[in-house]
Amino acid sequence: AFHPLHARICLRIKSPGRAALATILILLVLVAIPITVLVVSASGQAIAAAQFIKQKSAEQGGFSNLLIGWLQQPLQYIGRYIDVSQYNLRSEITARLNAGSVKLLGYGAALLQNMLGFLGSMVLALFAAFFFFRDGRYIRELILDTIPLKREQSEKLLSAVTDTIMANVYAIAAV
């Protein structure tokens, strides 16, 4: 997908290694900036929400008291129709908060694992892309010479495979 960009860079930078490095740096900027903006925005919103909850819970004497305060009015309304005196709201909320915190910790660990996996995959992909950009013509010729078909058939096959891969890349980007 970025080969036309690399071809333009090759016209300006004659060294294949430097041209490949410039292309990779541009790819890194095109990918890293949007991801960084999204992560910073999402983390800023999460921090603001956490600070809001912390402030409100401090005003109420703790998070469980905050929740009980939020639920008092709906419970009084429900209490007109159902006997809720037999339920210990404070212990239920505390138990649910404990279970929720354990689950939240698991989600946080999974998120961190996924982010590290994504970063590792991105580094590997950029590393491979560098060599494909730098040695692409040589690799293409090696593949064409290795395929046990006539040169014309090999070029058609490689062209079809390239078109299929590009179609997949565009489809993934569109989704």
Short mmCIF file of N, CA and C in Angstrom, two decimals, residues 17-162:
data_model
loop_
_atom_site.label_atom_id
_atom_site.label_comp_id
_atom_site.label_asym_id
_atom_site.label_seq_id
_atom_site.Cartn_x
_atom_site.Cartn_y
_atom_site.Cartn_z
N GLY A 17 18.93 1.99 1.30
CA GLY A 17 18.76 1.87 2.73
C GLY A 17 18.18 3.14 3.35
N ARG A 18 18.71 4.29 2.91
CA ARG A 18 18.19 5.56 3.43
C ARG A 18 16.77 5.82 2.96
N ALA A 19 16.47 5.46 1.72
CA ALA A 19 15.11 5.64 1.20
C ALA A 19 14.13 4.75 1.98
N ALA A 20 14.54 3.52 2.27
CA ALA A 20 13.69 2.62 3.05
C ALA A 20 13.50 3.16 4.46
N LEU A 21 14.56 3.69 5.06
CA LEU A 21 14.46 4.27 6.40
C LEU A 21 13.52 5.49 6.40
N ALA A 22 13.63 6.34 5.38
CA ALA A 22 12.74 7.50 5.29
C ALA A 22 11.29 7.06 5.15
N THR A 23 11.05 6.04 4.36
CA THR A 23 9.68 5.52 4.19
C THR A 23 9.15 4.98 5.51
N ILE A 24 9.97 4.24 6.22
CA ILE A 24 9.56 3.67 7.51
C ILE A 24 9.27 4.79 8.51
N LEU A 25 10.09 5.83 8.51
CA LEU A 25 9.85 6.95 9.42
C LEU A 25 8.52 7.65 9.10
N ILE A 26 8.23 7.81 7.82
CA ILE A 26 6.95 8.41 7.42
C ILE A 26 5.80 7.50 7.84
N LEU A 27 5.95 6.20 7.63
CA LEU A 27 4.92 5.25 8.07
C LEU A 27 4.72 5.33 9.58
N LEU A 28 5.80 5.43 10.30
CA LEU A 28 5.72 5.52 11.75
C LEU A 28 4.95 6.77 12.17
N VAL A 29 5.22 7.89 11.50
CA VAL A 29 4.51 9.13 11.82
C VAL A 29 3.03 9.01 11.44
N LEU A 30 2.75 8.41 10.29
CA LEU A 30 1.35 8.27 9.87
C LEU A 30 0.56 7.34 10.78
N VAL A 31 1.22 6.37 11.38
CA VAL A 31 0.53 5.42 12.25
C VAL A 31 0.61 5.87 13.71
N ALA A 32 1.77 6.34 14.14
CA ALA A 32 1.98 6.65 15.55
C ALA A 32 1.20 7.88 16.01
N ILE A 33 1.12 8.89 15.18
CA ILE A 33 0.42 10.11 15.60
C ILE A 33 -1.06 9.85 15.86
N PRO A 34 -1.80 9.23 14.94
CA PRO A 34 -3.22 8.98 15.24
C PRO A 34 -3.42 8.07 16.45
N ILE A 35 -2.59 7.06 16.60
CA ILE A 35 -2.73 6.16 17.74
C ILE A 35 -2.43 6.91 19.03
N THR A 36 -1.40 7.74 19.01
CA THR A 36 -1.05 8.52 20.21
C THR A 36 -2.17 9.48 20.58
N VAL A 37 -2.75 10.14 19.59
CA VAL A 37 -3.86 11.07 19.86
C VAL A 37 -5.04 10.32 20.48
N LEU A 38 -5.37 9.15 19.94
CA LEU A 38 -6.47 8.37 20.49
C LEU A 38 -6.19 7.92 21.92
N VAL A 39 -4.99 7.42 22.17
CA VAL A 39 -4.65 6.93 23.50
C VAL A 39 -4.63 8.08 24.51
N VAL A 40 -4.05 9.22 24.13
CA VAL A 40 -4.00 10.36 25.04
C VAL A 40 -5.41 10.87 25.33
N SER A 41 -6.24 10.94 24.30
CA SER A 41 -7.62 11.40 24.48
C SER A 41 -8.40 10.45 25.39
N ALA A 42 -8.30 9.17 25.12
CA ALA A 42 -9.03 8.18 25.94
C ALA A 42 -8.52 8.17 27.37
N SER A 43 -7.21 8.25 27.55
CA SER A 43 -6.68 8.24 28.92
C SER A 43 -7.05 9.53 29.65
N GLY A 44 -7.08 10.66 28.93
CA GLY A 44 -7.51 11.91 29.56
C GLY A 44 -8.95 11.85 30.02
N GLN A 45 -9.81 11.26 29.21
CA GLN A 45 -11.21 11.12 29.60
C GLN A 45 -11.36 10.16 30.78
N ALA A 46 -10.59 9.08 30.77
CA ALA A 46 -10.65 8.12 31.88
C ALA A 46 -10.16 8.77 33.17
N ILE A 47 -9.10 9.56 33.08
CA ILE A 47 -8.58 10.24 34.27
C ILE A 47 -9.59 11.25 34.79
N ALA A 48 -10.22 12.01 33.87
CA ALA A 48 -11.23 12.99 34.29
C ALA A 48 -12.41 12.30 34.98
N ALA A 49 -12.85 11.17 34.42
CA ALA A 49 -13.96 10.43 35.05
C ALA A 49 -13.56 9.89 36.42
N ALA A 50 -12.34 9.39 36.53
CA ALA A 50 -11.87 8.87 37.81
C ALA A 50 -11.77 9.99 38.85
N GLN A 51 -11.31 11.17 38.42
CA GLN A 51 -11.21 12.30 39.35
C GLN A 51 -12.60 12.76 39.79
N PHE A 52 -13.55 12.76 38.87
CA PHE A 52 -14.92 13.13 39.21
C PHE A 52 -15.48 12.18 40.26
N ILE A 53 -15.31 10.89 40.03
CA ILE A 53 -15.82 9.89 40.97
C ILE A 53 -15.09 10.01 42.30
N LYS A 54 -13.78 10.25 42.26
CA LYS A 54 -13.01 10.40 43.49
C LYS A 54 -13.49 11.61 44.29
N GLN A 55 -13.72 12.72 43.61
CA GLN A 55 -14.19 13.93 44.28
C GLN A 55 -15.57 13.70 44.90
N LYS A 56 -16.48 13.13 44.12
CA LYS A 56 -17.83 12.89 44.63
C LYS A 56 -17.83 11.88 45.77
N SER A 57 -17.00 10.86 45.65
CA SER A 57 -16.97 9.86 46.72
C SER A 57 -16.35 10.43 47.99
N ALA A 58 -15.36 11.32 47.85
CA ALA A 58 -14.76 11.95 49.03
C ALA A 58 -15.78 12.84 49.74
N GLU A 59 -16.61 13.51 48.95
CA GLU A 59 -17.65 14.35 49.55
C GLU A 59 -18.66 13.51 50.32
N GLN A 60 -18.90 12.29 49.87
CA GLN A 60 -19.91 11.42 50.49
C GLN A 60 -19.32 10.49 51.55
N GLY A 61 -18.00 10.47 51.71
CA GLY A 61 -17.39 9.61 52.72
C GLY A 61 -16.96 8.26 52.20
N GLY A 62 -16.71 8.12 50.95
CA GLY A 62 -16.26 6.86 50.35
C GLY A 62 -17.11 6.50 49.16
N PHE A 63 -16.56 5.60 48.34
CA PHE A 63 -17.25 5.24 47.11
C PHE A 63 -18.55 4.50 47.36
N SER A 64 -18.54 3.61 48.34
CA SER A 64 -19.79 2.87 48.63
C SER A 64 -20.87 3.82 49.15
N ASN A 65 -20.46 4.80 49.98
CA ASN A 65 -21.43 5.80 50.44
C ASN A 65 -21.95 6.65 49.28
N LEU A 66 -21.07 6.95 48.33
CA LEU A 66 -21.49 7.70 47.15
C LEU A 66 -22.56 6.92 46.38
N LEU A 67 -22.31 5.63 46.17
CA LEU A 67 -23.30 4.81 45.45
C LEU A 67 -24.61 4.70 46.22
N ILE A 68 -24.50 4.54 47.52
CA ILE A 68 -25.71 4.46 48.33
C ILE A 68 -26.49 5.77 48.24
N GLY A 69 -25.75 6.89 48.26
CA GLY A 69 -26.40 8.19 48.12
C GLY A 69 -27.12 8.33 46.78
N TRP A 70 -26.47 7.83 45.73
CA TRP A 70 -27.09 7.90 44.40
C TRP A 70 -28.33 6.99 44.33
N LEU A 71 -28.31 5.90 45.07
CA LEU A 71 -29.39 4.93 44.99
C LEU A 71 -30.51 5.17 46.00
N GLN A 72 -30.33 6.10 46.95
CA GLN A 72 -31.34 6.32 48.00
C GLN A 72 -32.70 6.69 47.41
N GLN A 73 -32.70 7.65 46.52
CA GLN A 73 -33.99 8.12 45.98
C GLN A 73 -34.70 7.03 45.18
N PRO A 74 -34.00 6.33 44.26
CA PRO A 74 -34.69 5.23 43.57
C PRO A 74 -35.15 4.12 44.52
N LEU A 75 -34.35 3.84 45.55
CA LEU A 75 -34.75 2.80 46.52
C LEU A 75 -35.96 3.22 47.33
N GLN A 76 -36.05 4.50 47.69
CA GLN A 76 -37.23 4.98 48.41
C GLN A 76 -38.48 4.85 47.54
N TYR A 77 -38.32 5.12 46.26
CA TYR A 77 -39.46 4.98 45.34
C TYR A 77 -39.88 3.51 45.24
N ILE A 78 -38.89 2.64 45.08
CA ILE A 78 -39.18 1.20 44.98
C ILE A 78 -39.74 0.69 46.30
N GLY A 79 -39.23 1.25 47.42
CA GLY A 79 -39.67 0.83 48.75
C GLY A 79 -41.15 1.06 49.00
N ARG A 80 -41.77 1.92 48.24
CA ARG A 80 -43.22 2.12 48.37
C ARG A 80 -43.99 0.87 47.95
N TYR A 81 -43.40 0.12 47.01
CA TYR A 81 -44.10 -1.02 46.43
C TYR A 81 -43.53 -2.37 46.86
N ILE A 82 -42.25 -2.39 47.24
CA ILE A 82 -41.59 -3.64 47.61
C ILE A 82 -40.89 -3.43 48.94
N ASP A 83 -40.89 -4.44 49.78
CA ASP A 83 -40.20 -4.36 51.06
C ASP A 83 -38.71 -4.58 50.84
N VAL A 84 -37.91 -3.50 50.91
CA VAL A 84 -36.46 -3.59 50.69
C VAL A 84 -35.69 -3.56 52.00
N SER A 85 -36.39 -3.56 53.14
CA SER A 85 -35.72 -3.48 54.43
C SER A 85 -34.92 -4.74 54.74
N GLN A 86 -35.25 -5.85 54.12
CA GLN A 86 -34.55 -7.10 54.39
C GLN A 86 -33.20 -7.19 53.67
N TYR A 87 -32.92 -6.25 52.77
CA TYR A 87 -31.67 -6.26 52.02
C TYR A 87 -30.67 -5.30 52.66
N ASN A 88 -29.44 -5.76 52.83
CA ASN A 88 -28.37 -4.93 53.36
C ASN A 88 -27.63 -4.31 52.18
N LEU A 89 -28.02 -3.11 51.86
CA LEU A 89 -27.50 -2.44 50.67
C LEU A 89 -26.00 -2.19 50.78
N ARG A 90 -25.53 -1.79 51.93
CA ARG A 90 -24.11 -1.48 52.10
C ARG A 90 -23.24 -2.71 51.84
N SER A 91 -23.59 -3.87 52.38
CA SER A 91 -22.78 -5.08 52.18
C SER A 91 -22.86 -5.55 50.72
N GLU A 92 -24.04 -5.42 50.11
CA GLU A 92 -24.18 -5.79 48.70
C GLU A 92 -23.29 -4.92 47.82
N ILE A 93 -23.32 -3.62 48.06
CA ILE A 93 -22.50 -2.70 47.25
C ILE A 93 -21.02 -2.99 47.47
N THR A 94 -20.61 -3.21 48.70
CA THR A 94 -19.20 -3.51 48.99
C THR A 94 -18.77 -4.80 48.29
N ALA A 95 -19.62 -5.82 48.35
CA ALA A 95 -19.28 -7.09 47.70
C ALA A 95 -19.19 -6.92 46.19
N ARG A 96 -20.12 -6.17 45.61
CA ARG A 96 -20.09 -5.93 44.16
C ARG A 96 -18.88 -5.10 43.75
N LEU A 97 -18.52 -4.11 44.57
CA LEU A 97 -17.34 -3.29 44.27
C LEU A 97 -16.07 -4.12 44.33
N ASN A 98 -15.98 -5.01 45.30
CA ASN A 98 -14.81 -5.89 45.39
C ASN A 98 -14.72 -6.80 44.17
N ALA A 99 -15.84 -7.39 43.79
CA ALA A 99 -15.85 -8.26 42.60
C ALA A 99 -15.53 -7.45 41.35
N GLY A 100 -16.09 -6.24 41.27
CA GLY A 100 -15.84 -5.38 40.11
C GLY A 100 -14.39 -4.94 40.03
N SER A 101 -13.76 -4.67 41.17
CA SER A 101 -12.36 -4.25 41.14
C SER A 101 -11.45 -5.37 40.66
N VAL A 102 -11.77 -6.61 41.05
CA VAL A 102 -10.99 -7.76 40.58
C VAL A 102 -11.16 -7.91 39.07
N LYS A 103 -12.38 -7.76 38.60
CA LYS A 103 -12.65 -7.87 37.16
C LYS A 103 -11.97 -6.73 36.41
N LEU A 104 -12.02 -5.52 36.96
CA LEU A 104 -11.39 -4.37 36.34
C LEU A 104 -9.88 -4.55 36.26
N LEU A 105 -9.29 -5.12 37.29
CA LEU A 105 -7.86 -5.40 37.27
C LEU A 105 -7.53 -6.40 36.15
N GLY A 106 -8.36 -7.40 35.98
CA GLY A 106 -8.16 -8.36 34.89
C GLY A 106 -8.27 -7.70 33.52
N TYR A 107 -9.25 -6.80 33.38
CA TYR A 107 -9.38 -6.07 32.11
C TYR A 107 -8.16 -5.19 31.86
N GLY A 108 -7.67 -4.55 32.90
CA GLY A 108 -6.48 -3.70 32.75
C GLY A 108 -5.27 -4.51 32.33
N ALA A 109 -5.10 -5.69 32.93
CA ALA A 109 -3.98 -6.57 32.56
C ALA A 109 -4.11 -7.04 31.12
N ALA A 110 -5.32 -7.39 30.71
CA ALA A 110 -5.54 -7.82 29.33
C ALA A 110 -5.28 -6.68 28.35
N LEU A 111 -5.71 -5.48 28.72
CA LEU A 111 -5.46 -4.31 27.87
C LEU A 111 -3.97 -4.06 27.72
N LEU A 112 -3.24 -4.13 28.82
CA LEU A 112 -1.79 -3.94 28.76
C LEU A 112 -1.13 -5.01 27.91
N GLN A 113 -1.58 -6.24 28.06
CA GLN A 113 -1.03 -7.34 27.26
C GLN A 113 -1.31 -7.11 25.78
N ASN A 114 -2.53 -6.69 25.45
CA ASN A 114 -2.88 -6.44 24.06
C ASN A 114 -2.08 -5.28 23.48
N MET A 115 -1.88 -4.23 24.28
CA MET A 115 -1.10 -3.09 23.80
C MET A 115 0.34 -3.48 23.55
N LEU A 116 0.92 -4.27 24.46
CA LEU A 116 2.29 -4.72 24.26
C LEU A 116 2.40 -5.63 23.04
N GLY A 117 1.41 -6.49 22.86
CA GLY A 117 1.40 -7.35 21.67
C GLY A 117 1.29 -6.54 20.40
N PHE A 118 0.43 -5.51 20.42
CA PHE A 118 0.29 -4.64 19.26
C PHE A 118 1.59 -3.91 18.96
N LEU A 119 2.23 -3.38 19.99
CA LEU A 119 3.49 -2.68 19.78
C LEU A 119 4.56 -3.62 19.24
N GLY A 120 4.62 -4.83 19.78
CA GLY A 120 5.57 -5.81 19.27
C GLY A 120 5.32 -6.17 17.82
N SER A 121 4.05 -6.36 17.48
CA SER A 121 3.70 -6.66 16.08
C SER A 121 4.03 -5.50 15.17
N MET A 122 3.79 -4.27 15.65
CA MET A 122 4.08 -3.10 14.83
C MET A 122 5.58 -2.95 14.59
N VAL A 123 6.38 -3.19 15.63
CA VAL A 123 7.83 -3.11 15.47
C VAL A 123 8.30 -4.17 14.48
N LEU A 124 7.79 -5.38 14.60
CA LEU A 124 8.16 -6.46 13.68
C LEU A 124 7.74 -6.13 12.26
N ALA A 125 6.53 -5.59 12.09
CA ALA A 125 6.05 -5.24 10.75
C ALA A 125 6.90 -4.12 10.14
N LEU A 126 7.25 -3.12 10.93
CA LEU A 126 8.09 -2.04 10.42
C LEU A 126 9.49 -2.53 10.08
N PHE A 127 10.01 -3.45 10.90
CA PHE A 127 11.32 -4.04 10.63
C PHE A 127 11.30 -4.80 9.31
N ALA A 128 10.27 -5.63 9.12
CA ALA A 128 10.15 -6.38 7.87
C ALA A 128 9.93 -5.44 6.69
N ALA A 129 9.10 -4.41 6.89
CA ALA A 129 8.83 -3.46 5.81
C ALA A 129 10.10 -2.74 5.38
N PHE A 130 10.98 -2.43 6.32
CA PHE A 130 12.25 -1.79 5.96
C PHE A 130 13.01 -2.64 4.94
N PHE A 131 13.13 -3.93 5.23
CA PHE A 131 13.88 -4.80 4.33
C PHE A 131 13.14 -5.03 3.02
N PHE A 132 11.80 -5.08 3.07
CA PHE A 132 11.06 -5.21 1.82
C PHE A 132 11.21 -3.97 0.96
N PHE A 133 11.20 -2.80 1.57
CA PHE A 133 11.42 -1.58 0.80
C PHE A 133 12.85 -1.52 0.25
N ARG A 134 13.81 -1.88 1.09
CA ARG A 134 15.21 -1.78 0.68
C ARG A 134 15.56 -2.81 -0.39
N ASP A 135 15.14 -4.05 -0.20
CA ASP A 135 15.54 -5.16 -1.07
C ASP A 135 14.38 -5.71 -1.89
N GLY A 136 13.32 -4.93 -2.06
CA GLY A 136 12.11 -5.42 -2.71
C GLY A 136 12.32 -5.94 -4.12
N ARG A 137 13.11 -5.21 -4.90
CA ARG A 137 13.34 -5.66 -6.29
C ARG A 137 14.08 -6.99 -6.31
N TYR A 138 15.08 -7.11 -5.46
CA TYR A 138 15.85 -8.35 -5.39
C TYR A 138 14.96 -9.51 -4.93
N ILE A 139 14.13 -9.27 -3.91
CA ILE A 139 13.24 -10.31 -3.40
C ILE A 139 12.24 -10.73 -4.47
N ARG A 140 11.72 -9.74 -5.21
CA ARG A 140 10.77 -10.04 -6.29
C ARG A 140 11.43 -10.92 -7.35
N GLU A 141 12.63 -10.57 -7.76
CA GLU A 141 13.34 -11.36 -8.77
C GLU A 141 13.65 -12.76 -8.26
N LEU A 142 14.01 -12.87 -7.00
CA LEU A 142 14.29 -14.16 -6.40
C LEU A 142 13.04 -15.04 -6.40
N ILE A 143 11.90 -14.44 -6.07
CA ILE A 143 10.64 -15.20 -6.08
C ILE A 143 10.30 -15.64 -7.50
N LEU A 144 10.44 -14.72 -8.46
CA LEU A 144 10.13 -15.06 -9.85
C LEU A 144 11.05 -16.17 -10.37
N ASP A 145 12.31 -16.15 -9.97
CA ASP A 145 13.25 -17.19 -10.42
C ASP A 145 13.00 -18.53 -9.72
N THR A 146 12.43 -18.49 -8.51
CA THR A 146 12.22 -19.70 -7.73
C THR A 146 10.96 -20.45 -8.14
N ILE A 147 9.94 -19.73 -8.56
CA ILE A 147 8.68 -20.37 -8.94
C ILE A 147 8.91 -21.23 -10.19
N PRO A 148 8.49 -22.51 -10.14
CA PRO A 148 8.76 -23.41 -11.27
C PRO A 148 7.75 -23.22 -12.42
N LEU A 149 7.62 -22.00 -12.89
CA LEU A 149 6.77 -21.68 -14.02
C LEU A 149 7.56 -20.84 -15.01
N LYS A 150 6.97 -20.65 -16.18
CA LYS A 150 7.61 -19.74 -17.13
C LYS A 150 7.57 -18.33 -16.55
N ARG A 151 8.49 -17.48 -16.98
CA ARG A 151 8.63 -16.13 -16.43
C ARG A 151 7.31 -15.35 -16.54
N GLU A 152 6.64 -15.45 -17.66
CA GLU A 152 5.38 -14.71 -17.86
C GLU A 152 4.30 -15.20 -16.90
N GLN A 153 4.21 -16.51 -16.73
CA GLN A 153 3.23 -17.07 -15.79
C GLN A 153 3.55 -16.68 -14.35
N SER A 154 4.82 -16.70 -14.02
CA SER A 154 5.24 -16.31 -12.67
C SER A 154 4.89 -14.86 -12.39
N GLU A 155 5.09 -13.99 -13.38
CA GLU A 155 4.77 -12.57 -13.19
C GLU A 155 3.26 -12.37 -13.04
N LYS A 156 2.46 -13.11 -13.80
CA LYS A 156 1.01 -13.03 -13.66
C LYS A 156 0.57 -13.51 -12.27
N LEU A 157 1.16 -14.62 -11.82
CA LEU A 157 0.83 -15.16 -10.51
C LEU A 157 1.21 -14.16 -9.41
N LEU A 158 2.41 -13.61 -9.49
CA LEU A 158 2.86 -12.65 -8.48
C LEU A 158 2.00 -11.39 -8.52
N SER A 159 1.60 -10.98 -9.70
CA SER A 159 0.71 -9.81 -9.83
C SER A 159 -0.65 -10.08 -9.20
N ALA A 160 -1.19 -11.27 -9.41
CA ALA A 160 -2.49 -11.63 -8.82
C ALA A 160 -2.39 -11.70 -7.30
N VAL A 161 -1.31 -12.27 -6.79
CA VAL A 161 -1.12 -12.34 -5.34
C VAL A 161 -0.99 -10.93 -4.76
N THR A 162 -0.24 -10.07 -5.43
CA THR A 162 -0.08 -8.68 -4.98
C THR A 162 -1.42 -7.96 -4.96
#
